[in-house]
Amino acid sequence: MKTAFLGAVALVALLAAAPATPKPGATVHIRDDAFTPATITVRAGDSVTFVNDDDDAHTVTADDSSWDSEGLNQGEKWTHAFAKAGTIKYHCTVHPFMHGSVIVKAVT
Amino acid sequence: MRRGDFVGHVAWTGAGILYVLGAEGLVRAAASAAPGAFSFVQISDSHIGYTGPANADVRGTLAQTVKDINAMPVQPTFVIHTGDVTHLSKATEFDDARSILSTLRAPLITIPGEHDVIGTEGPKRYAAAFGRRDAQGRGWSSWDQGGIHFVALINVGEGETMGILGDEQLAWLEKDLAARKSDTPIVVFGHVPLFAVAPEWGWTTGDGTKAIAMLRRFSAATVLNGHIHQIVEHTDGAIRFATARATAFPQAAPGTPGASPGPLKPAPGTLLDVLGYRTVEVGAQAAWQDHSLAQA
C-alpha cells in the first residue's frame, strides 16, 4: 500500500515536471548534405527534431543566429521548439550551401 | 636563379625528378630544391573527433604525420596546420589535437577551419588551444622570415558561415601588403581555397578575388590552402595556388557526378596513400613536394 502510494506521488511529480504542452514532434533529416524536407510547417509551440544521418558534421543554425544546434555528429539529434509564428530560415555553418526553413503557423 | 622562379610550379613525379615551371613558362628539371633553403611543412584537415568509416583512427594518422615530420633529418623552420584541426570544435577534440601536435619538434602555427569555430564555444576553444598572441582581428597575422613575407588569413567564421574574408581583414591585408616591395616573395595561408575550386560545394572564398587582386603586383606569390582534402594546383598570372591533402580522410574530386563534399571512404588498404603532408623549400626559388603517409 505504502509502495503504491509513493509510486503515485512519483507519477504526479513526473507529470508536473513534464512540459506543459508536449506535442508530437516533426523531424527533419540531414542526409546527403541537405535538410529533408527543406521546408517544414509546424504550429506555434511545436518542436522540430533534426537528425544527422550523414557521415559528416553538420549544424542547424538560424540565419539570424538566434539559435544553434552546434556540431552534430553522425546519428546525433537536436530538438528545438518554435514558439512564435513566422518563417525561420536556417543553414549549416560548415556547409553554407545547405539551407532550410521552418514555417510556424499561429495556433488559432 | 631569378627571384621570379620563387613561384615555380613543382610537381613531384615519384621518379625522383622535380619539374620546375619558371616564370618564363619553360619546364626545367631540377634534382631538388636549393640545399640549405628555408623550409616549412604544411599539414591540414585532421578532423580530430571524426569516428566514421572513412578513417577509424584520425588521431593515429595525425600522430603518424607528426612522427614522419619529426623524422626529417633537417627540421622545418615551422609547421603550419591550415585548419580543421578538430571535427566538431569540442573541448576534448582540442585537447587530443594539442596533445598530438605538441610532440612536433618544429614550432607549430595553426589557422582555423570551419570545423574549429562551430557554435559560440568553438572560436573560444580554438583561441585557447592554438591562438596566436600577435594575431589581429579574428586571428589573421603576418610575419617576415627568411626574406619571405608570410600571411595567415582567416576565411571561416565570418558572418556565421565560411568562405568569406570580410572587409576588416581585406583592409588589413591591403595595408599589410602595401608595405612590401613587389619583388618580396609572398606566401599566403588560408583554410578554404582563395580561388573557386567548386563553389557549389563551398570550396571557394566569396571575396577571395579581392585578396588575389592585391597579390598581382608581386612577382612571386604562393597561396597554400586546405579544406578539400586533396591536391589541386592552379595558376593565375604570377600567383600559384595549391591545396593540400588531409591527415584524416579524402574527399571526392571537385565536380564528381553524384558525389558530395563529405568524407570519402577509400578502398581497403589505401587510406595512407591519400593522406599526407607537404614540404616547402624556399631558397632562390620555392618548391613544394607532397608526401603521402604511405611513403614513410
Coordinates of C-alpha atoms in Angstrom, one line a residue:
Chain A
M1 CA 0.0 0.0 0.0
K2 CA 2.8 2.3 1.0
T3 CA 4.8 1.5 -2.1
A4 CA 1.7 2.1 -4.3
F5 CA 1.2 5.5 -2.6
L6 CA 4.8 6.5 -3.2
G7 CA 4.5 5.4 -6.8
A8 CA 1.5 7.6 -7.2
V9 CA 3.3 10.5 -5.7
A10 CA 6.3 9.9 -8.0
L11 CA 3.9 9.7 -11.0
V12 CA 2.3 13.0 -10.1
A13 CA 5.7 14.6 -9.6
L14 CA 6.8 13.3 -13.0
L15 CA 3.8 14.7 -14.8
A16 CA 4.2 18.0 -13.1
A17 CA 7.8 18.2 -14.3
A18 CA 6.9 17.4 -17.9
P19 CA 6.5 20.1 -20.5
A20 CA 3.1 21.7 -20.3
T21 CA 2.2 21.0 -23.9
P22 CA 4.0 18.0 -25.2
K23 CA 3.4 17.8 -28.9
P24 CA 4.2 15.1 -31.4
G25 CA 7.4 16.4 -32.9
A26 CA 8.2 16.9 -36.6
T27 CA 11.5 15.6 -37.8
V28 CA 14.0 16.9 -40.4
H29 CA 16.7 14.6 -41.5
I30 CA 20.1 15.8 -42.6
R31 CA 21.1 13.5 -45.4
D32 CA 23.5 13.8 -48.4
D33 CA 24.3 17.4 -47.4
A34 CA 20.7 18.5 -47.4
F35 CA 17.9 19.2 -45.0
T36 CA 15.0 16.8 -45.8
P37 CA 12.3 18.2 -46.0
A38 CA 13.9 21.6 -46.8
T39 CA 10.7 23.3 -45.7
I40 CA 8.5 22.1 -42.9
T41 CA 5.4 23.6 -41.5
V42 CA 4.5 23.3 -37.7
R43 CA 2.2 25.0 -35.3
A44 CA 3.5 27.6 -32.8
G45 CA 4.8 25.7 -29.7
D46 CA 5.7 22.6 -31.7
S47 CA 9.2 21.2 -31.6
V48 CA 11.3 20.0 -34.6
T49 CA 13.9 17.3 -34.2
F50 CA 16.9 17.5 -36.5
V51 CA 18.6 14.2 -37.1
N52 CA 22.1 13.9 -38.7
D53 CA 22.1 10.8 -40.9
D54 CA 25.3 11.9 -42.7
D55 CA 28.8 10.6 -42.2
D56 CA 29.9 14.2 -41.6
A57 CA 29.5 17.0 -39.1
H58 CA 26.6 19.4 -39.6
T59 CA 24.9 22.2 -37.7
V60 CA 21.4 23.6 -37.7
T61 CA 21.9 27.3 -37.2
A62 CA 19.3 30.1 -37.5
D63 CA 20.2 32.6 -40.2
D64 CA 19.6 35.4 -37.6
S65 CA 21.9 33.5 -35.1
S66 CA 19.0 33.3 -32.5
W67 CA 19.6 29.5 -32.0
D68 CA 22.3 27.0 -33.0
S69 CA 22.5 23.2 -32.6
E70 CA 26.3 23.5 -32.6
G71 CA 28.1 20.4 -34.0
L72 CA 26.1 17.3 -34.7
N73 CA 28.0 14.1 -35.5
Q74 CA 26.5 11.2 -37.4
G75 CA 23.5 9.8 -35.5
E76 CA 23.1 12.8 -33.2
K77 CA 19.9 14.7 -33.0
W78 CA 18.8 18.1 -31.7
T79 CA 15.4 19.4 -30.9
H80 CA 14.2 23.0 -30.9
A81 CA 10.7 24.4 -30.0
F82 CA 9.3 27.2 -32.2
A83 CA 7.2 29.5 -30.0
K84 CA 6.3 32.3 -32.4
A85 CA 4.6 32.2 -35.8
G86 CA 6.7 33.2 -38.8
T87 CA 9.1 31.7 -41.3
I88 CA 12.5 30.9 -39.8
K89 CA 15.4 30.3 -42.1
Y90 CA 18.4 28.2 -41.1
H91 CA 21.6 26.8 -42.5
C92 CA 24.6 24.6 -41.7
T93 CA 27.7 26.6 -40.8
V94 CA 30.1 24.0 -42.1
H95 CA 28.2 23.6 -45.4
P96 CA 26.9 27.1 -46.2
F97 CA 25.1 25.7 -49.3
M98 CA 22.7 23.8 -47.0
H99 CA 19.6 25.8 -46.3
G100 CA 16.2 25.0 -44.7
S101 CA 13.0 26.8 -43.5
V102 CA 10.5 26.2 -40.7
I103 CA 7.1 27.8 -41.3
V104 CA 5.4 28.3 -37.9
K105 CA 1.7 28.8 -38.1
A106 CA -0.2 30.6 -35.3
V107 CA -2.5 28.5 -33.2
T108 CA -6.0 29.8 -33.6
Chain B
M1 CA 68.1 31.7 -60.1
R2 CA 65.8 34.6 -60.7
R3 CA 63.6 35.7 -57.9
G4 CA 60.6 35.2 -60.2
D5 CA 61.2 31.5 -60.1
F6 CA 60.0 31.5 -56.5
V7 CA 56.6 30.6 -57.7
G8 CA 57.9 27.8 -59.7
H9 CA 55.2 25.2 -60.3
V10 CA 56.6 22.0 -59.0
A11 CA 55.3 18.5 -59.2
W12 CA 57.0 15.5 -57.7
T13 CA 56.7 12.7 -60.2
G14 CA 57.7 9.9 -57.9
A15 CA 60.6 9.2 -60.2
G16 CA 62.9 11.5 -58.2
I17 CA 62.7 14.3 -60.7
L18 CA 61.4 17.7 -59.7
Y19 CA 60.0 19.6 -62.6
V20 CA 60.0 23.4 -62.3
L21 CA 57.9 25.7 -64.3
G22 CA 59.8 29.0 -64.2
A23 CA 58.3 32.5 -64.6
E24 CA 59.2 32.3 -68.3
G25 CA 56.9 29.4 -68.7
L26 CA 59.6 26.8 -69.6
V27 CA 59.7 23.5 -67.9
R28 CA 63.0 22.6 -66.4
A29 CA 64.1 19.6 -64.3
A30 CA 66.0 20.1 -61.1
A31 CA 67.4 17.5 -58.8
S32 CA 65.9 19.1 -55.7
A33 CA 65.2 22.5 -54.2
A34 CA 68.2 24.5 -53.3
P35 CA 70.2 22.9 -50.4
G36 CA 70.0 24.7 -47.2
A37 CA 66.9 26.6 -48.2
F38 CA 64.3 27.9 -45.8
S39 CA 61.8 25.1 -45.3
F40 CA 58.5 24.7 -43.7
V41 CA 55.8 22.0 -43.7
Q42 CA 52.1 22.3 -44.3
I43 CA 49.6 19.8 -42.7
S44 CA 45.8 20.1 -42.8
D45 CA 42.4 18.8 -42.0
S46 CA 43.0 16.4 -39.1
H47 CA 39.3 16.3 -38.0
I48 CA 40.1 15.0 -34.5
G49 CA 36.8 13.7 -33.3
Y50 CA 35.6 12.1 -36.6
T51 CA 34.7 8.5 -36.0
G52 CA 33.2 7.4 -39.3
P53 CA 34.1 4.8 -41.8
A54 CA 36.5 6.9 -43.9
N55 CA 39.1 6.7 -41.1
A56 CA 38.6 4.9 -37.8
D57 CA 41.7 6.4 -36.2
V58 CA 42.2 10.1 -37.1
R59 CA 44.3 10.6 -34.0
G60 CA 46.6 7.8 -35.2
T61 CA 47.0 9.2 -38.7
L62 CA 47.8 12.7 -37.3
A63 CA 50.3 11.1 -34.9
Q64 CA 51.8 9.3 -37.9
T65 CA 52.1 12.6 -39.7
V66 CA 53.9 14.2 -36.7
K67 CA 56.2 11.2 -36.5
D68 CA 57.1 11.5 -40.2
I69 CA 57.9 15.2 -39.8
N70 CA 59.9 14.7 -36.7
A71 CA 62.0 12.1 -38.6
M72 CA 63.1 14.6 -41.2
P73 CA 66.9 15.0 -40.9
V74 CA 66.6 18.7 -41.3
Q75 CA 63.7 20.1 -39.3
P76 CA 61.5 22.6 -40.9
T77 CA 61.5 26.2 -39.6
F78 CA 57.9 25.8 -38.7
V79 CA 54.9 23.5 -39.4
I80 CA 51.7 25.2 -40.3
H81 CA 48.3 23.5 -39.9
T82 CA 45.9 25.0 -42.3
G83 CA 42.7 24.2 -40.4
D84 CA 40.0 21.8 -39.4
V85 CA 42.2 20.6 -36.6
T86 CA 39.0 19.2 -35.0
H87 CA 35.8 17.8 -36.3
L88 CA 33.1 19.4 -34.0
S89 CA 35.0 22.1 -32.0
K90 CA 34.6 20.0 -28.8
A91 CA 36.9 20.6 -25.9
T92 CA 38.1 17.0 -25.8
E93 CA 38.9 17.2 -29.5
F94 CA 41.1 20.3 -29.0
D95 CA 42.8 18.5 -26.0
D96 CA 43.5 15.5 -28.2
A97 CA 44.8 17.6 -31.0
R98 CA 47.1 19.7 -28.8
S99 CA 48.4 16.5 -27.1
I100 CA 49.5 15.1 -30.5
L101 CA 50.6 18.3 -32.2
S102 CA 52.7 19.4 -29.1
T103 CA 55.0 16.5 -29.9
L104 CA 56.2 18.2 -33.1
R105 CA 59.9 19.1 -32.9
A106 CA 59.4 22.2 -35.0
P107 CA 57.3 25.2 -33.9
L108 CA 53.6 25.0 -34.8
I109 CA 51.4 27.6 -36.4
T110 CA 47.7 27.0 -37.0
I111 CA 44.8 28.7 -38.6
P112 CA 41.2 27.6 -38.0
G113 CA 38.9 25.8 -40.4
E114 CA 35.1 26.0 -40.2
H115 CA 35.1 22.8 -38.1
D116 CA 37.2 24.6 -35.4
V117 CA 34.8 27.5 -34.9
I118 CA 31.4 25.8 -34.6
G119 CA 28.9 27.5 -32.3
T120 CA 29.7 30.1 -29.7
E121 CA 32.3 28.0 -27.8
G122 CA 34.3 26.8 -30.9
P123 CA 36.1 30.1 -31.6
K124 CA 36.9 30.4 -27.8
R125 CA 38.2 26.9 -27.6
Y126 CA 40.3 27.3 -30.8
A127 CA 41.8 30.6 -29.5
A128 CA 42.6 29.0 -26.1
A129 CA 44.2 26.0 -27.7
F130 CA 46.0 27.4 -30.7
G131 CA 45.5 31.2 -30.9
R132 CA 48.5 33.4 -31.9
R133 CA 49.3 36.2 -29.5
D134 CA 50.3 38.5 -32.3
A135 CA 47.1 37.9 -34.3
Q136 CA 44.8 40.7 -35.5
G137 CA 41.0 40.8 -35.7
R138 CA 39.6 37.2 -35.8
G139 CA 43.1 35.7 -35.9
W140 CA 44.8 36.8 -39.1
S141 CA 48.5 37.6 -38.9
S142 CA 51.6 38.2 -41.0
W143 CA 55.3 37.9 -40.3
D144 CA 58.7 38.1 -42.1
Q145 CA 61.0 35.1 -42.0
G146 CA 63.9 34.1 -44.3
G147 CA 63.3 37.1 -46.6
I148 CA 59.8 35.9 -47.2
H149 CA 56.6 37.7 -46.1
F150 CA 54.1 35.2 -44.7
V151 CA 50.4 36.0 -44.4
A152 CA 47.9 33.8 -42.5
L153 CA 44.3 34.6 -43.5
I154 CA 41.1 33.6 -41.8
N155 CA 38.3 32.7 -44.1
V156 CA 36.0 30.9 -41.7
G157 CA 33.6 32.1 -39.0
E158 CA 32.8 35.5 -40.7
G159 CA 29.0 36.0 -40.6
E160 CA 28.4 32.5 -39.2
T161 CA 29.5 30.9 -42.4
M162 CA 32.7 30.2 -44.3
G163 CA 34.5 31.3 -47.4
I164 CA 34.5 35.0 -46.5
L165 CA 37.5 37.1 -45.6
G166 CA 35.4 40.2 -44.7
D167 CA 36.0 43.9 -45.2
E168 CA 38.0 44.4 -42.0
Q169 CA 40.5 41.6 -42.9
L170 CA 40.8 42.8 -46.5
A171 CA 41.5 46.4 -45.3
W172 CA 44.2 45.0 -43.0
L173 CA 45.6 42.9 -45.9
E174 CA 45.8 45.8 -48.2
K175 CA 47.7 47.8 -45.7
D176 CA 50.0 44.9 -44.8
L177 CA 50.9 44.2 -48.4
A178 CA 51.3 47.9 -49.3
A179 CA 54.4 48.0 -47.1
R180 CA 56.1 45.2 -49.1
K181 CA 58.2 45.6 -52.2
S182 CA 56.8 43.9 -55.3
D183 CA 59.8 41.6 -55.5
T184 CA 59.3 40.3 -52.0
P185 CA 58.3 36.6 -52.0
I186 CA 54.8 36.3 -50.5
V187 CA 53.4 33.1 -49.1
V188 CA 49.7 33.2 -48.1
F189 CA 47.9 30.6 -46.0
G190 CA 44.2 30.1 -45.6
H191 CA 41.9 27.2 -44.9
V192 CA 39.3 27.5 -47.6
P193 CA 40.8 27.9 -51.1
L194 CA 41.0 31.5 -52.2
F195 CA 40.2 30.6 -55.7
A196 CA 37.0 28.9 -56.9
V197 CA 37.6 25.2 -56.9
A198 CA 33.9 24.1 -56.5
P199 CA 31.7 27.0 -55.3
E200 CA 28.6 24.7 -55.2
W201 CA 30.4 22.6 -52.5
G202 CA 31.6 25.6 -50.6
W203 CA 35.1 25.2 -52.0
T204 CA 35.8 28.9 -52.6
T205 CA 36.3 32.2 -50.9
G206 CA 33.5 34.6 -51.9
D207 CA 35.6 37.7 -51.7
G208 CA 38.9 35.9 -52.4
T209 CA 39.2 37.7 -55.7
K210 CA 39.8 40.9 -53.8
A211 CA 42.8 39.4 -51.9
I212 CA 44.0 37.8 -55.2
A213 CA 43.9 41.3 -56.8
M214 CA 46.2 42.6 -54.1
L215 CA 48.7 39.9 -54.8
R216 CA 49.0 40.6 -58.5
R217 CA 51.7 43.2 -58.3
F218 CA 54.1 40.7 -56.6
S219 CA 56.5 38.8 -58.8
A220 CA 56.3 35.7 -56.6
A221 CA 53.2 34.9 -54.6
T222 CA 52.1 31.4 -53.4
V223 CA 48.8 30.6 -51.8
L224 CA 48.5 27.4 -49.8
N225 CA 45.1 26.1 -48.6
G226 CA 43.4 23.1 -47.1
H227 CA 39.7 22.3 -46.8
I228 CA 39.2 20.0 -49.8
H229 CA 41.4 17.1 -48.6
Q230 CA 43.3 16.7 -51.9
I231 CA 45.9 18.3 -54.0
V232 CA 44.6 20.8 -56.6
E233 CA 47.0 23.2 -58.2
H234 CA 46.1 26.4 -60.0
T235 CA 47.9 29.3 -61.7
D236 CA 46.6 32.8 -62.0
G237 CA 49.3 35.1 -63.6
A238 CA 52.3 35.0 -61.3
I239 CA 50.2 33.6 -58.4
R240 CA 50.5 29.9 -57.6
F241 CA 47.8 28.1 -55.6
A242 CA 47.9 24.6 -54.1
T243 CA 45.5 22.8 -51.8
A244 CA 46.8 20.1 -49.5
R245 CA 46.0 16.5 -48.6
A246 CA 44.3 15.9 -45.2
T247 CA 45.7 13.8 -42.4
A248 CA 42.1 12.5 -41.7
F249 CA 40.3 11.3 -44.8
P250 CA 39.9 12.0 -48.5
Q251 CA 37.1 13.8 -50.3
A252 CA 35.7 13.4 -53.8
A253 CA 37.3 15.2 -56.7
P254 CA 35.5 18.5 -57.4
G255 CA 32.6 18.0 -59.7
T256 CA 32.4 14.3 -59.4
P257 CA 28.9 13.4 -60.5
G258 CA 26.7 12.2 -57.7
A259 CA 29.3 13.0 -55.1
S260 CA 29.1 15.4 -52.1
P261 CA 31.9 17.2 -50.2
G262 CA 31.9 14.8 -47.2
P263 CA 34.3 12.1 -46.0
L264 CA 35.1 9.6 -48.8
K265 CA 35.8 6.0 -47.7
P266 CA 38.9 4.9 -49.5
A267 CA 39.3 1.5 -51.0
P268 CA 40.6 -1.0 -48.3
G269 CA 44.3 -0.7 -47.7
T270 CA 44.6 2.7 -49.5
L271 CA 44.0 5.2 -46.7
L272 CA 47.6 6.1 -46.1
D273 CA 48.1 6.6 -49.9
V274 CA 45.7 9.6 -49.9
L275 CA 46.7 11.2 -46.6
G276 CA 49.8 13.2 -46.2
Y277 CA 51.7 16.5 -45.7
R278 CA 53.6 19.0 -47.8
T279 CA 57.2 20.1 -47.6
V280 CA 58.0 23.6 -49.0
E281 CA 61.6 24.8 -49.6
V282 CA 62.3 28.4 -50.3
G283 CA 65.7 29.5 -51.5
A284 CA 66.3 31.4 -54.7
Q285 CA 63.2 29.5 -55.8
A286 CA 60.4 27.8 -53.9
A287 CA 59.4 24.2 -54.4
W288 CA 56.9 22.0 -52.7
Q289 CA 56.6 18.3 -52.5
D290 CA 53.6 16.3 -51.3
H291 CA 54.3 13.2 -49.3
S292 CA 51.7 10.5 -48.6
L293 CA 51.7 8.8 -45.3
A294 CA 52.3 5.5 -47.2
Q295 CA 55.7 6.7 -48.4
A296 CA 57.2 6.9 -44.9

